[in-house]
mmCIF file of C-alpha atoms in Angstrom:
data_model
loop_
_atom_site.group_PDB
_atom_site.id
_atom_site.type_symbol
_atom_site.label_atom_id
_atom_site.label_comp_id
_atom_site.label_asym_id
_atom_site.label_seq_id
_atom_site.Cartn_x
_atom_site.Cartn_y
_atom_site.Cartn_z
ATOM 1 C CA UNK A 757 -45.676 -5.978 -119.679
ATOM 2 C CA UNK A 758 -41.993 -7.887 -119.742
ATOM 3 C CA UNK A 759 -40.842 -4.743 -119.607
ATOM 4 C CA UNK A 760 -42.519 -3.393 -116.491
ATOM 5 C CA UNK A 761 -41.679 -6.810 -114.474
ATOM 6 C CA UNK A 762 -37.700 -6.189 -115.653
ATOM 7 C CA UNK A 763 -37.739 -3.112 -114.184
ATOM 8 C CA UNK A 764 -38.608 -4.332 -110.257
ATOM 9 C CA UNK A 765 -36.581 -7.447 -110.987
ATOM 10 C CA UNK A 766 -33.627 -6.681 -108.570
ATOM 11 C CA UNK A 767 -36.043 -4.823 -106.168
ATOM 12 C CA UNK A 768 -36.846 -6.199 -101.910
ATOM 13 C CA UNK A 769 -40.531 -6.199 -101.955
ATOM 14 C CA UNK A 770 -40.398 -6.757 -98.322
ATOM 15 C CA UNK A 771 -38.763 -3.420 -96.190
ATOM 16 C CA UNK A 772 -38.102 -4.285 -92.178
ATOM 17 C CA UNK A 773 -37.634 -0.653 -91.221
ATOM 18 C CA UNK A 774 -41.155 0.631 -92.600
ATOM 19 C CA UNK A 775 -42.752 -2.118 -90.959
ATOM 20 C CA UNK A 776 -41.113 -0.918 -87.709
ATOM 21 C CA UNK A 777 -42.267 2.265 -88.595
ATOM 22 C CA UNK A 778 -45.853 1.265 -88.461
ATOM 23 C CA UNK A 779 -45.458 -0.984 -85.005
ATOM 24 C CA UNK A 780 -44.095 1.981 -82.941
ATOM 25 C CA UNK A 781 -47.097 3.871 -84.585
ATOM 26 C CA UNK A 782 -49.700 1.717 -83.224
ATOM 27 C CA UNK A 783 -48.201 1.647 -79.588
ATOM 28 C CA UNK A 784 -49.269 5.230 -79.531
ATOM 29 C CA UNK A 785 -52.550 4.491 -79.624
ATOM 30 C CA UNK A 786 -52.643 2.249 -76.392
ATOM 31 C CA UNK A 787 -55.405 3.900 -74.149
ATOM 32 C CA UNK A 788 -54.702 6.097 -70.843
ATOM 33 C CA UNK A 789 -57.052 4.329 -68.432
ATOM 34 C CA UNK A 790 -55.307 1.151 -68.964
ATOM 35 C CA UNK A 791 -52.185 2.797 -68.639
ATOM 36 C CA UNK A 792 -53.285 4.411 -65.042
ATOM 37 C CA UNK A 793 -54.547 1.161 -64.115
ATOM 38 C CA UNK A 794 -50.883 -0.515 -64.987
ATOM 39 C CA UNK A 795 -49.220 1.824 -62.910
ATOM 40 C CA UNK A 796 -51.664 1.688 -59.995
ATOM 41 C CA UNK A 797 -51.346 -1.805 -59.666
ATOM 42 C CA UNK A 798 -47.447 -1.160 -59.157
ATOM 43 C CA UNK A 799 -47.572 0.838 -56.633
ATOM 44 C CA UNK A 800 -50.682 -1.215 -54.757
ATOM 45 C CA UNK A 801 -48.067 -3.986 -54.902
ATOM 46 C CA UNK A 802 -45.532 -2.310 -53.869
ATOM 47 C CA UNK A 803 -46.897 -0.829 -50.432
ATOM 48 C CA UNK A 804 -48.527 -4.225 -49.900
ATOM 49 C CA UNK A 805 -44.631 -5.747 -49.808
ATOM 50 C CA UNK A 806 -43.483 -2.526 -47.427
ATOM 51 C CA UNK A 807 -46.211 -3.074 -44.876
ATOM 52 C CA UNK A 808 -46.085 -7.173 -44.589
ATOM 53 C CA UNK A 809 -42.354 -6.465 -44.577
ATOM 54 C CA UNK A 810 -42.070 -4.144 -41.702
ATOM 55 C CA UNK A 811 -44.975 -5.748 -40.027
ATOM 56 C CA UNK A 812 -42.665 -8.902 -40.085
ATOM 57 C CA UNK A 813 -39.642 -7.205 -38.999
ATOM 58 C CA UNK A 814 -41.922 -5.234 -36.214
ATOM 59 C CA UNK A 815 -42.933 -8.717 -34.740
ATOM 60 C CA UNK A 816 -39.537 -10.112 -34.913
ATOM 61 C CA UNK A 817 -38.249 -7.394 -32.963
ATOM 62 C CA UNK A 818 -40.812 -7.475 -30.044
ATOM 63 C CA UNK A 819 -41.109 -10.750 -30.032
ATOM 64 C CA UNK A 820 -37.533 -11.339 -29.729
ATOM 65 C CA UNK A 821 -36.948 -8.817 -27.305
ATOM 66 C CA UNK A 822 -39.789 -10.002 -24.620
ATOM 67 C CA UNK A 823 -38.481 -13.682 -25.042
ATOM 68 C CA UNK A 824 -35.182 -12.429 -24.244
ATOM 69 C CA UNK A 825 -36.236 -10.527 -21.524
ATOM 70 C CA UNK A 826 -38.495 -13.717 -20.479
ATOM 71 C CA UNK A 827 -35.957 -16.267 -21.131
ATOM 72 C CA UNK A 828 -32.321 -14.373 -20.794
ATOM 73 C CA UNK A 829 -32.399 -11.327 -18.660
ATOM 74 C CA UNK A 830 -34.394 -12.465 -16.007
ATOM 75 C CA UNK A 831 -34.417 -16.371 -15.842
ATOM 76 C CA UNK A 832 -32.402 -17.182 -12.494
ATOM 77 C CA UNK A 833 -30.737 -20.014 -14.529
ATOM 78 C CA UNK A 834 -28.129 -17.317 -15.668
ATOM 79 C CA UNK A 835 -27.803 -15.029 -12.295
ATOM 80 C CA UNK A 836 -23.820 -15.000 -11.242
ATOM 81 C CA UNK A 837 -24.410 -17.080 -7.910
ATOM 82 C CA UNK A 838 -20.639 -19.122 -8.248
ATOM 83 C CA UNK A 839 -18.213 -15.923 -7.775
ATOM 84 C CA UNK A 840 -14.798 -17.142 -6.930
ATOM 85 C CA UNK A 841 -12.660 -14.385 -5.469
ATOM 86 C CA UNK A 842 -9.050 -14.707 -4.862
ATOM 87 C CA UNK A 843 -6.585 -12.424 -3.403
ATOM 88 C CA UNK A 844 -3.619 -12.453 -1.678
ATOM 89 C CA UNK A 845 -3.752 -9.313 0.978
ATOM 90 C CA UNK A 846 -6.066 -7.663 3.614
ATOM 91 C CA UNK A 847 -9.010 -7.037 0.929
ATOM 92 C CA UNK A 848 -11.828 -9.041 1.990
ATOM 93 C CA UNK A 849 -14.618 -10.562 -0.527
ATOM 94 C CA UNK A 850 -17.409 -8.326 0.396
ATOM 95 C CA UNK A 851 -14.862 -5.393 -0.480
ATOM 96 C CA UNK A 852 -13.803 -6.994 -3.481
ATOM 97 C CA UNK A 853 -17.341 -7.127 -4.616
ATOM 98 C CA UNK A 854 -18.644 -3.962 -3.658
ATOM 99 C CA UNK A 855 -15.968 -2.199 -5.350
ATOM 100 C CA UNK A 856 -16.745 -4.307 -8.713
ATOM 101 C CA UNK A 857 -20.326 -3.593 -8.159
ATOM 102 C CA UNK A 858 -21.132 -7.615 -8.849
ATOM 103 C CA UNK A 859 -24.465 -8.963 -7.006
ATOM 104 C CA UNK A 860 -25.659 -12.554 -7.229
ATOM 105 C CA UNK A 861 -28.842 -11.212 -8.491
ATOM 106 C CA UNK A 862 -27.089 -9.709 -11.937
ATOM 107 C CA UNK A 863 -27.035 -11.768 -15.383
ATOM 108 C CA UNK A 864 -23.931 -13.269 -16.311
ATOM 109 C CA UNK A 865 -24.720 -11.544 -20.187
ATOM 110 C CA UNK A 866 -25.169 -7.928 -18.532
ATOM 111 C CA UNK A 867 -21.909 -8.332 -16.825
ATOM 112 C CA UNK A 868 -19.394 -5.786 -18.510
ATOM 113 C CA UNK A 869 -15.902 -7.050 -17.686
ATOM 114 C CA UNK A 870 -14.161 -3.945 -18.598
ATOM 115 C CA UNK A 871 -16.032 -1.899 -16.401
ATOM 116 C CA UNK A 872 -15.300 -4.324 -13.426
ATOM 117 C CA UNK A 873 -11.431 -4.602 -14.069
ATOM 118 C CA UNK A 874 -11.212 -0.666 -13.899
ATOM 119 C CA UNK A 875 -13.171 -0.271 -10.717
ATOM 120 C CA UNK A 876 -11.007 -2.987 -9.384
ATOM 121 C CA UNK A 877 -8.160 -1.295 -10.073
ATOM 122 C CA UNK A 878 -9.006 1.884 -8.802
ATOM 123 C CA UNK A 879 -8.343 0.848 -5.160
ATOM 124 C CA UNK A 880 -5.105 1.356 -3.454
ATOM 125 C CA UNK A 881 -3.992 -1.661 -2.722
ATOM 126 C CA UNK A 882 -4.591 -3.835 -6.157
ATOM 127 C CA UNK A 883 -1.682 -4.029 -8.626
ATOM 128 C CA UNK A 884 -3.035 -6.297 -11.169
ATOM 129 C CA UNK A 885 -6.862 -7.647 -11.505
ATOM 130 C CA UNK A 886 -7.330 -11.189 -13.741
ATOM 131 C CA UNK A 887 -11.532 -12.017 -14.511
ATOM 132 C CA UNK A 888 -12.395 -14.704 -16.449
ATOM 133 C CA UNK A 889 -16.394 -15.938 -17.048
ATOM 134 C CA UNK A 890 -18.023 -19.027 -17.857
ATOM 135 C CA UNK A 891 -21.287 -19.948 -18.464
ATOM 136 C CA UNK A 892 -23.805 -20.354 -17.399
ATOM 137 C CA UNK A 893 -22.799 -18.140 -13.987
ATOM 138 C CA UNK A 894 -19.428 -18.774 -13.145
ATOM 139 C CA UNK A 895 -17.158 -15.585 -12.366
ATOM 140 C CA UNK A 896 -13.685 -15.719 -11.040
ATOM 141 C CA UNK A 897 -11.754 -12.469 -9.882
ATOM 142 C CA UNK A 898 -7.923 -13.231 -9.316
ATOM 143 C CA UNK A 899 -6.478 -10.005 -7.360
ATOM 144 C CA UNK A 900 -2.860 -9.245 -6.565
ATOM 145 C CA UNK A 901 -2.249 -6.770 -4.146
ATOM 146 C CA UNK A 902 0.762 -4.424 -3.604
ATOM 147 C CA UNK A 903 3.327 -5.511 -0.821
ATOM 148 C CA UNK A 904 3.952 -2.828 1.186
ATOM 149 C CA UNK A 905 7.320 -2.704 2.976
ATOM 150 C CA UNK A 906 7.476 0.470 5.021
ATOM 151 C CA UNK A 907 5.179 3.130 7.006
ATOM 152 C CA UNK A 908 5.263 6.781 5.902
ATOM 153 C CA UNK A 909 5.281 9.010 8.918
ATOM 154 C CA UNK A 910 5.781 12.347 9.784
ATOM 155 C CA UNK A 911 7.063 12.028 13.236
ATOM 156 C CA UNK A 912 9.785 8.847 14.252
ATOM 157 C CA UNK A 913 8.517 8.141 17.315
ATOM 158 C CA UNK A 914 4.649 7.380 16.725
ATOM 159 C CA UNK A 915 3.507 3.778 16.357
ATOM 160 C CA UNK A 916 1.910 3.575 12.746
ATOM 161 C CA UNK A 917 0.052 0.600 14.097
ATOM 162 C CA UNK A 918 -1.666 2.629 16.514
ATOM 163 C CA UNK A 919 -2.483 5.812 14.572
ATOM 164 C CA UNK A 920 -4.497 6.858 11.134
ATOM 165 C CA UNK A 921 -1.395 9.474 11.139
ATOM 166 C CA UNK A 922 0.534 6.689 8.893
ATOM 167 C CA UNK A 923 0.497 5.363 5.411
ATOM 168 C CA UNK A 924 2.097 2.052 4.482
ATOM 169 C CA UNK A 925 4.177 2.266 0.963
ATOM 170 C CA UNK A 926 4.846 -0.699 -1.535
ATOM 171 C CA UNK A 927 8.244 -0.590 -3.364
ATOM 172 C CA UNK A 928 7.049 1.264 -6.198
ATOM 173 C CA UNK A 929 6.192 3.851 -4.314
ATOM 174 C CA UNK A 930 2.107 3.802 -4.304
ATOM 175 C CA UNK A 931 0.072 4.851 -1.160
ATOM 176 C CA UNK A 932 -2.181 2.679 0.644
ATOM 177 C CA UNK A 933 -3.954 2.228 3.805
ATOM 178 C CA UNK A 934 -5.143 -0.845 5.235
ATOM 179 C CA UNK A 935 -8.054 -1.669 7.370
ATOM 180 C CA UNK A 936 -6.852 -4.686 8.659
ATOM 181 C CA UNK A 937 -3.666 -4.316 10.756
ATOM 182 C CA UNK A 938 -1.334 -7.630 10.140
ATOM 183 C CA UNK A 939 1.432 -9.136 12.061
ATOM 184 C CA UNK A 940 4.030 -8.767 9.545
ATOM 185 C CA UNK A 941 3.325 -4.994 9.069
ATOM 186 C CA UNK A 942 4.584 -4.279 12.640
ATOM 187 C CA UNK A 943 8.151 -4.991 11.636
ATOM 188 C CA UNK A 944 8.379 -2.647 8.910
ATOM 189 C CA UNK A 945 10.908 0.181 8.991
ATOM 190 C CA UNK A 946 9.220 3.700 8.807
ATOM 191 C CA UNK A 947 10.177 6.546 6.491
ATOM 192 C CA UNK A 948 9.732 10.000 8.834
ATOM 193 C CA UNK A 949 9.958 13.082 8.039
ATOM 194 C CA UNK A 950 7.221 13.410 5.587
ATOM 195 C CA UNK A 951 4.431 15.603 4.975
ATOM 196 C CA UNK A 952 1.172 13.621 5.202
ATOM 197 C CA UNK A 953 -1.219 16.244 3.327
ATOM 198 C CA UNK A 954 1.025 15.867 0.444
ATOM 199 C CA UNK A 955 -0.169 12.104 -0.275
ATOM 200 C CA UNK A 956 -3.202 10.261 -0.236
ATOM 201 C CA UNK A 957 -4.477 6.568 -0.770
ATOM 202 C CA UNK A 958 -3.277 5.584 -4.509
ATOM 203 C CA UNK A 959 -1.115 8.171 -5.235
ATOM 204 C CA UNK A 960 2.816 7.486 -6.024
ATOM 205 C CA UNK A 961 5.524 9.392 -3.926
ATOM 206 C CA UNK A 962 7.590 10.613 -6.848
ATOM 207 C CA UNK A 963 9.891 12.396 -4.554
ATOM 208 C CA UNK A 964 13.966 12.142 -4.328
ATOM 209 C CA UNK A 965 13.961 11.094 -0.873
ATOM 210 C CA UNK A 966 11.366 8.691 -0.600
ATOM 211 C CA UNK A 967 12.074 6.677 -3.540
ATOM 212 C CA UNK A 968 16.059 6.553 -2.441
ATOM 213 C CA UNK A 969 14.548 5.578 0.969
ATOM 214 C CA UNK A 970 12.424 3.100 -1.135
ATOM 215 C CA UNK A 971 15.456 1.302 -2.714
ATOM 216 C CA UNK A 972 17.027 1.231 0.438
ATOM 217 C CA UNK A 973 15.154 -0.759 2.408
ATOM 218 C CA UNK A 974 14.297 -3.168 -0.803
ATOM 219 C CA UNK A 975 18.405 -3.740 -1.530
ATOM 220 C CA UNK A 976 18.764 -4.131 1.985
ATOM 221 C CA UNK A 977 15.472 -6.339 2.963
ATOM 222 C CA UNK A 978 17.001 -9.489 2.745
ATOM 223 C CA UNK A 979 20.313 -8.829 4.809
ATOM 224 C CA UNK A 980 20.267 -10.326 8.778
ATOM 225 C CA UNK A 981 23.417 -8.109 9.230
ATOM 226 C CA UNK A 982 22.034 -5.188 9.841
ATOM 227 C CA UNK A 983 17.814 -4.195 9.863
ATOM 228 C CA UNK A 984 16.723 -1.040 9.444
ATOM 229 C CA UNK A 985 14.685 0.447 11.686
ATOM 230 C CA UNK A 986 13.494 4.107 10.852
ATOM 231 C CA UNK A 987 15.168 6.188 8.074
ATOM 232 C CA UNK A 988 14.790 10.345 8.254
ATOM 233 C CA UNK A 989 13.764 12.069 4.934
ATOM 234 C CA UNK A 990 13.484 15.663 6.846
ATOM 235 C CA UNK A 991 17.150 16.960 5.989
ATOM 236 C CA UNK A 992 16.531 16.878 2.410
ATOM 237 C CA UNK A 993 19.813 16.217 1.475
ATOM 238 C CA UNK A 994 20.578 12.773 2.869
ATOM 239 C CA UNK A 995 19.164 9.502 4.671
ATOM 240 C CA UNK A 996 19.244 9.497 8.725
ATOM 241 C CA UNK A 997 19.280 5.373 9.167
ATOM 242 C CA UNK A 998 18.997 4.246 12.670
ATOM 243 C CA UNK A 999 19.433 -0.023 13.040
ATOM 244 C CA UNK A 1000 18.001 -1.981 15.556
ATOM 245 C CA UNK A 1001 20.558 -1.421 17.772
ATOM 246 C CA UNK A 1002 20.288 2.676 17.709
ATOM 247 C CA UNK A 1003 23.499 2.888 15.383
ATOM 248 C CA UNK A 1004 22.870 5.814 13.099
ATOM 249 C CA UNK A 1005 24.162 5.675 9.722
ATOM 250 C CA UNK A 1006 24.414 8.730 7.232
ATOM 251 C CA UNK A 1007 22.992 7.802 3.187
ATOM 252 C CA UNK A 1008 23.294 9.613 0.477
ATOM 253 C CA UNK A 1009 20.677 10.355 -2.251
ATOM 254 C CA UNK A 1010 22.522 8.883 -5.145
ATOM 255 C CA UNK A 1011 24.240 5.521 -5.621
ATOM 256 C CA UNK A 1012 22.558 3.829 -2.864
ATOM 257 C CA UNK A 1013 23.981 0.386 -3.891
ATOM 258 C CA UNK A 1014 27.380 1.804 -3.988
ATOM 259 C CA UNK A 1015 27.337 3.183 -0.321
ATOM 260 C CA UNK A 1016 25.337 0.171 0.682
ATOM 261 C CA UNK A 1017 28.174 -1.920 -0.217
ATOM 262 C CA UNK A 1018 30.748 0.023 1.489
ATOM 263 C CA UNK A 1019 28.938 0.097 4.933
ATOM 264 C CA UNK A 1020 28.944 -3.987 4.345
ATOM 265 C CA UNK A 1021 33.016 -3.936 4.127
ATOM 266 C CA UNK A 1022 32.563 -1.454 7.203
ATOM 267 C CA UNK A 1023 30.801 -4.093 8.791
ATOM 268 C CA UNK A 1024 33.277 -6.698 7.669
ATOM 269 C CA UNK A 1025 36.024 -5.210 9.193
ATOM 270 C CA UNK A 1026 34.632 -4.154 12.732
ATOM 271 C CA UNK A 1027 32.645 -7.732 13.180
ATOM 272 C CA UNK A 1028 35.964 -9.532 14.191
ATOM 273 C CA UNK A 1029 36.936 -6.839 16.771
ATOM 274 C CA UNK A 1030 33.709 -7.197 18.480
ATOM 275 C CA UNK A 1031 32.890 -3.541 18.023
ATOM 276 C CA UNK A 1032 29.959 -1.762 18.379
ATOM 277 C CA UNK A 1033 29.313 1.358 15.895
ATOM 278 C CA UNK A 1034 27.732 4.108 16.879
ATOM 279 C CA UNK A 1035 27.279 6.378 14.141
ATOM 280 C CA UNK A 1036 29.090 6.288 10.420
ATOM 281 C CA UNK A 1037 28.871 9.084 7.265
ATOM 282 C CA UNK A 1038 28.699 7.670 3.800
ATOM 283 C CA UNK A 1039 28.614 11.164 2.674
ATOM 284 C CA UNK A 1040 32.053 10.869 2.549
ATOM 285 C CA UNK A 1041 34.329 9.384 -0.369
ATOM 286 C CA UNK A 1042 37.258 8.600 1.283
ATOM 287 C CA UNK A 1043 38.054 8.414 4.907
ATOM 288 C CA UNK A 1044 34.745 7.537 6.512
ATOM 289 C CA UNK A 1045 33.922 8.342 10.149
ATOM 290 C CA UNK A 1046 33.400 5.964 12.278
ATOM 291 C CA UNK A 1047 32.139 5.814 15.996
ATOM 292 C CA UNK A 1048 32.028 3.239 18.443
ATOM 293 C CA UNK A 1049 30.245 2.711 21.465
ATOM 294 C CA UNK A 1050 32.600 2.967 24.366
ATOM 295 C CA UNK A 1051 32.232 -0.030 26.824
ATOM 296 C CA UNK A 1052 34.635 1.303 29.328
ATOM 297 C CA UNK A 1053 32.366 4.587 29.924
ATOM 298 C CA UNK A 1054 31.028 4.431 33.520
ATOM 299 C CA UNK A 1055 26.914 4.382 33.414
ATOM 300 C CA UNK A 1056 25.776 7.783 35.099
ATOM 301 C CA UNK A 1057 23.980 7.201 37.797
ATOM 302 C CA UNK A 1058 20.392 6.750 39.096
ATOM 303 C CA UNK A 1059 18.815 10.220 39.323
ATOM 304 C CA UNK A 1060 18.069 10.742 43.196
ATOM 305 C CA UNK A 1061 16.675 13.494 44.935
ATOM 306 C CA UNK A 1062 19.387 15.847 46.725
ATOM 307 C CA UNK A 1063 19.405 15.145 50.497
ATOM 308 C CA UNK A 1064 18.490 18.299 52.586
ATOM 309 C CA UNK A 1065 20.973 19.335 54.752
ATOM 310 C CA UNK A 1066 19.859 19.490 58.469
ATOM 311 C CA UNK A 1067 18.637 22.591 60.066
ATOM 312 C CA UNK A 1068 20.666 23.833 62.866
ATOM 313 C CA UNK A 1069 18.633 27.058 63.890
ATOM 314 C CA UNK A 1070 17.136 26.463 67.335
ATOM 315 C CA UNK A 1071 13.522 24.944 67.268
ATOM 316 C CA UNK A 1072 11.238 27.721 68.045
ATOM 317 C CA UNK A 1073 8.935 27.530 71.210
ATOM 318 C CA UNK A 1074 5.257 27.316 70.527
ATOM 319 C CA UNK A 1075 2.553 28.081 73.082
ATOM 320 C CA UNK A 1076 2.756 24.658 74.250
ATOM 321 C CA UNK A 1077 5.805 23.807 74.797
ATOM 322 C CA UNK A 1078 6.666 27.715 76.506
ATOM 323 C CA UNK A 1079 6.533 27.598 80.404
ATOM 324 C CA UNK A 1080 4.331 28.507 82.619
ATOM 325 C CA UNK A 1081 4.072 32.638 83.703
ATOM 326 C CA UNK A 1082 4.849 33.516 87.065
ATOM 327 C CA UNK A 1083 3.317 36.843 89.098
ATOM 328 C CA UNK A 1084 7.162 37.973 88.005
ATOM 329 C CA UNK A 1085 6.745 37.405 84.478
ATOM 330 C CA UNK A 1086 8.110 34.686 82.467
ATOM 331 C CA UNK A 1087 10.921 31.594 84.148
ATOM 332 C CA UNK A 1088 13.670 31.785 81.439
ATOM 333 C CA UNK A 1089 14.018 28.439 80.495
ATOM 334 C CA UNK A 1090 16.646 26.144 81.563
ATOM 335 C CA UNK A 1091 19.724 25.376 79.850
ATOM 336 C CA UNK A 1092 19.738 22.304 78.386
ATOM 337 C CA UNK A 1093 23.146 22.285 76.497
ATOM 338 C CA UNK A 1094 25.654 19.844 77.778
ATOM 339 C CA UNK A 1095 29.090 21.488 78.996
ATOM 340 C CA UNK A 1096 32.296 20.652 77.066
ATOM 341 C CA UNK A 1097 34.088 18.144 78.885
ATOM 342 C CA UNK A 1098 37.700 19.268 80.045
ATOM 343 C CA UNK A 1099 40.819 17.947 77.633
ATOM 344 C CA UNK A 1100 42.663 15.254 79.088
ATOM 345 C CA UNK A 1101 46.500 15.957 78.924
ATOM 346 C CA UNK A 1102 48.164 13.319 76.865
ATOM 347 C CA UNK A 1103 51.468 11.520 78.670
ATOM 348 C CA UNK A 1104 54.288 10.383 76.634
ATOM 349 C CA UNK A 1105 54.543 6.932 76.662
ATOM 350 C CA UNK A 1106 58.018 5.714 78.977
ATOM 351 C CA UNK A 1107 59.633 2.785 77.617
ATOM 352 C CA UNK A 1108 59.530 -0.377 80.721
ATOM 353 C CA UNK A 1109 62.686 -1.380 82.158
ATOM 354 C CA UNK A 1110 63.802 -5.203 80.954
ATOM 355 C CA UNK A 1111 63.392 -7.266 83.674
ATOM 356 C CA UNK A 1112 65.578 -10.131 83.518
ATOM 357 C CA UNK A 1113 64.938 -13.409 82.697
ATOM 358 C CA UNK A 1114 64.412 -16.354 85.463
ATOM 359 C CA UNK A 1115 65.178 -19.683 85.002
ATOM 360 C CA UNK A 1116 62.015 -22.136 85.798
ATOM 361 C CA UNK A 1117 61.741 -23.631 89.061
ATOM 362 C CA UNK A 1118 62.588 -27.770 88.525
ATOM 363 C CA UNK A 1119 59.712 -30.209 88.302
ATOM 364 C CA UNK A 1120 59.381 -32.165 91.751
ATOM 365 C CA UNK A 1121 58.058 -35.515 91.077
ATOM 366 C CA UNK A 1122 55.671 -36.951 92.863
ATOM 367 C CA UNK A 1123 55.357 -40.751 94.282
ATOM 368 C CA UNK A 1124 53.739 -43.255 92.399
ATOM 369 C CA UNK A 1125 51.039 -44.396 94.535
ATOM 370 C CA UNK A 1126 49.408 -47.604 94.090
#
């Protein structure tokens, strides 16, 4: 018996990894109906989350949207009814407006500013368009306008002011027309000579002659020596200035501030002499032609209708004025013409004789009577 207990002395009695053994083997023998049940209840609990969930998220969104529709979109509290517009042109604020497409009646949060700016600055005559919102229905529109400073025409002597036949031009170049005729855009110099189906409202003239006709007028706008009237683009080659006092001076296409400044020394130089030019070519480096007006030339005279020289061919007799018949035929009529008188003989004149001189008979004096 001490011999059998020796022999498990150094022995575990107790073995963890059979007894796991026997643990996994009794998890086999759970049942299947509880199982299904298990995983039923999962998915039971599951779509019961899902449909409180989306019904949730379907009321939020409904709800949300009427009350913003109730509350936002169409409460009058946030209609645009304090539009400031500014501008500084012809552009009226009914124009400004229609063009932007803003109504009193729109909401300030529907308003898409973007959209406004670019339809703003589709129109010919705006150059730069500043918006700026505030709530709850404040807009402000802040327009500048392009400055034109000449009429494009194709004839020189139209009135632009009169006619549709005439664009006005800023100093960029960019077309416009304007509605509204102003008193400051009668005194503008015109640019003639151009082709007026070539162009239309917002479109730049990118062409040689206009834009040196352009930079003309803008080096020269500020001068009271000498104002441009009308400058001819038709040669092609060169600028056809006439002044306000009919002076026509020749430009060329390049270096307008160049010739500019020599027609100023021109100027400089003919001032003193109290001359008055006439025509001058800036074409031409060196040795530049000048004309004057000649004072001294006699005016031509009135046009008058020639006088008719008289007739001298007899007057003819009419019926009424013919005499009478006789039984032996016509009288011949008298002769009225006067005779030539006879020539008196001309004497020679006869010196007189001297006669000589007497002397003067003496005074007799007369008594004193008292």
């Amino acid at each position: 018996m001490s011999a059998v207990k020796s022999q498990y002395k150094n022995q575990r009695l107790f073995r963890p990894g059979k007894q796991r053994r026997q643990q996994h083997l009794l998890e086999v023998s759970i049942r299947r109906d509880k199982e299904r049940a298990i995983r039923f209840k999962a998915v039971s609990w599951f779509l019961f989350k899902f449909i409180v969930f989306s019904a949730v998220c379907a009321g939020l969104w409904f709800g949300g949207r009427e009350g913003f529709r109730r509350y936002v979109w169409e409460n009058p509290y946030f209609f645009l009814n304090e539009t400031q517009v500014h501008t500084d042109g012809t552009l009226t604020r009914e124009q400004i407006l229609v063009a932007a497409g803003v109504t009193d009646t729109m909401n300030f949060f529907q308003l898409n500013l973007d959209k406004v700016r670019g339809a703003l600055e589709a129109l010919p005559q705006v150059e730069h368009v500043e918006l700026d919102r505030g709530l709850p229905n404040k807009l402000s529109i802040d327009i500048s306008e392009r400055q034109p400073i000449a009429w494009l025409t194709d004839k020189p002597e139209i009135d632009p002011t009169a006619t549709d036949k005439a664009f006005l031009v800023d100093s960029r170049g960019y077309i416009m027309t304007s509605r509204k005729r102003r008193l400051d855009f009668i005194h503008l110099p015109m640019i003639s000579g151009v082709v007026l189906e070539d162009f239309c409202a917002g479109q730049k003239a990118n062409t040689l002659e206009i834009q040196a006709a352009l930079e003309l007028i803008r080096l020269n706008a500020d001068s009271l020596r000498w104002q441009i009237r009308s400058v001819d683009v038709s040669k092609g080659y060169c600028l056809i200035v006439t002044d306000r006092g009919r002076a026509k001076v020749t430009f060329g296409l390049d270096e307008i501030d160049r010739q500019l400044t020599r027609f100023y020394r021109i100027l400089d130089d003919v001032e003193p002499k109290h001359l008055e030019i006439q025509t001058v070519n800036l074409l031409i480096e060196r040795n530049i032609p000048v004309t004057f007006v000649d004072d001294n030339q006699p005016e031509p005279p009135p046009e008058t209708s020639p006088v008719k020289p008289p007739d001298k061919t007899p007057p003819k007799l009419t019926a009424a004025a013919s005499p009478a018949p006789r039984a032996g035929g016509f009288v011949k009529p008298e002769d009225k013409t006067r005779p030539t008188p006879a020539a008196t003989p001309v004497r020679r004149a006869v010196p007189a004789a001297a006669t000589p001189k007497r002397d003067p008979a003496p005074a007799v004096k007369k008594p004193f009577r008292t």
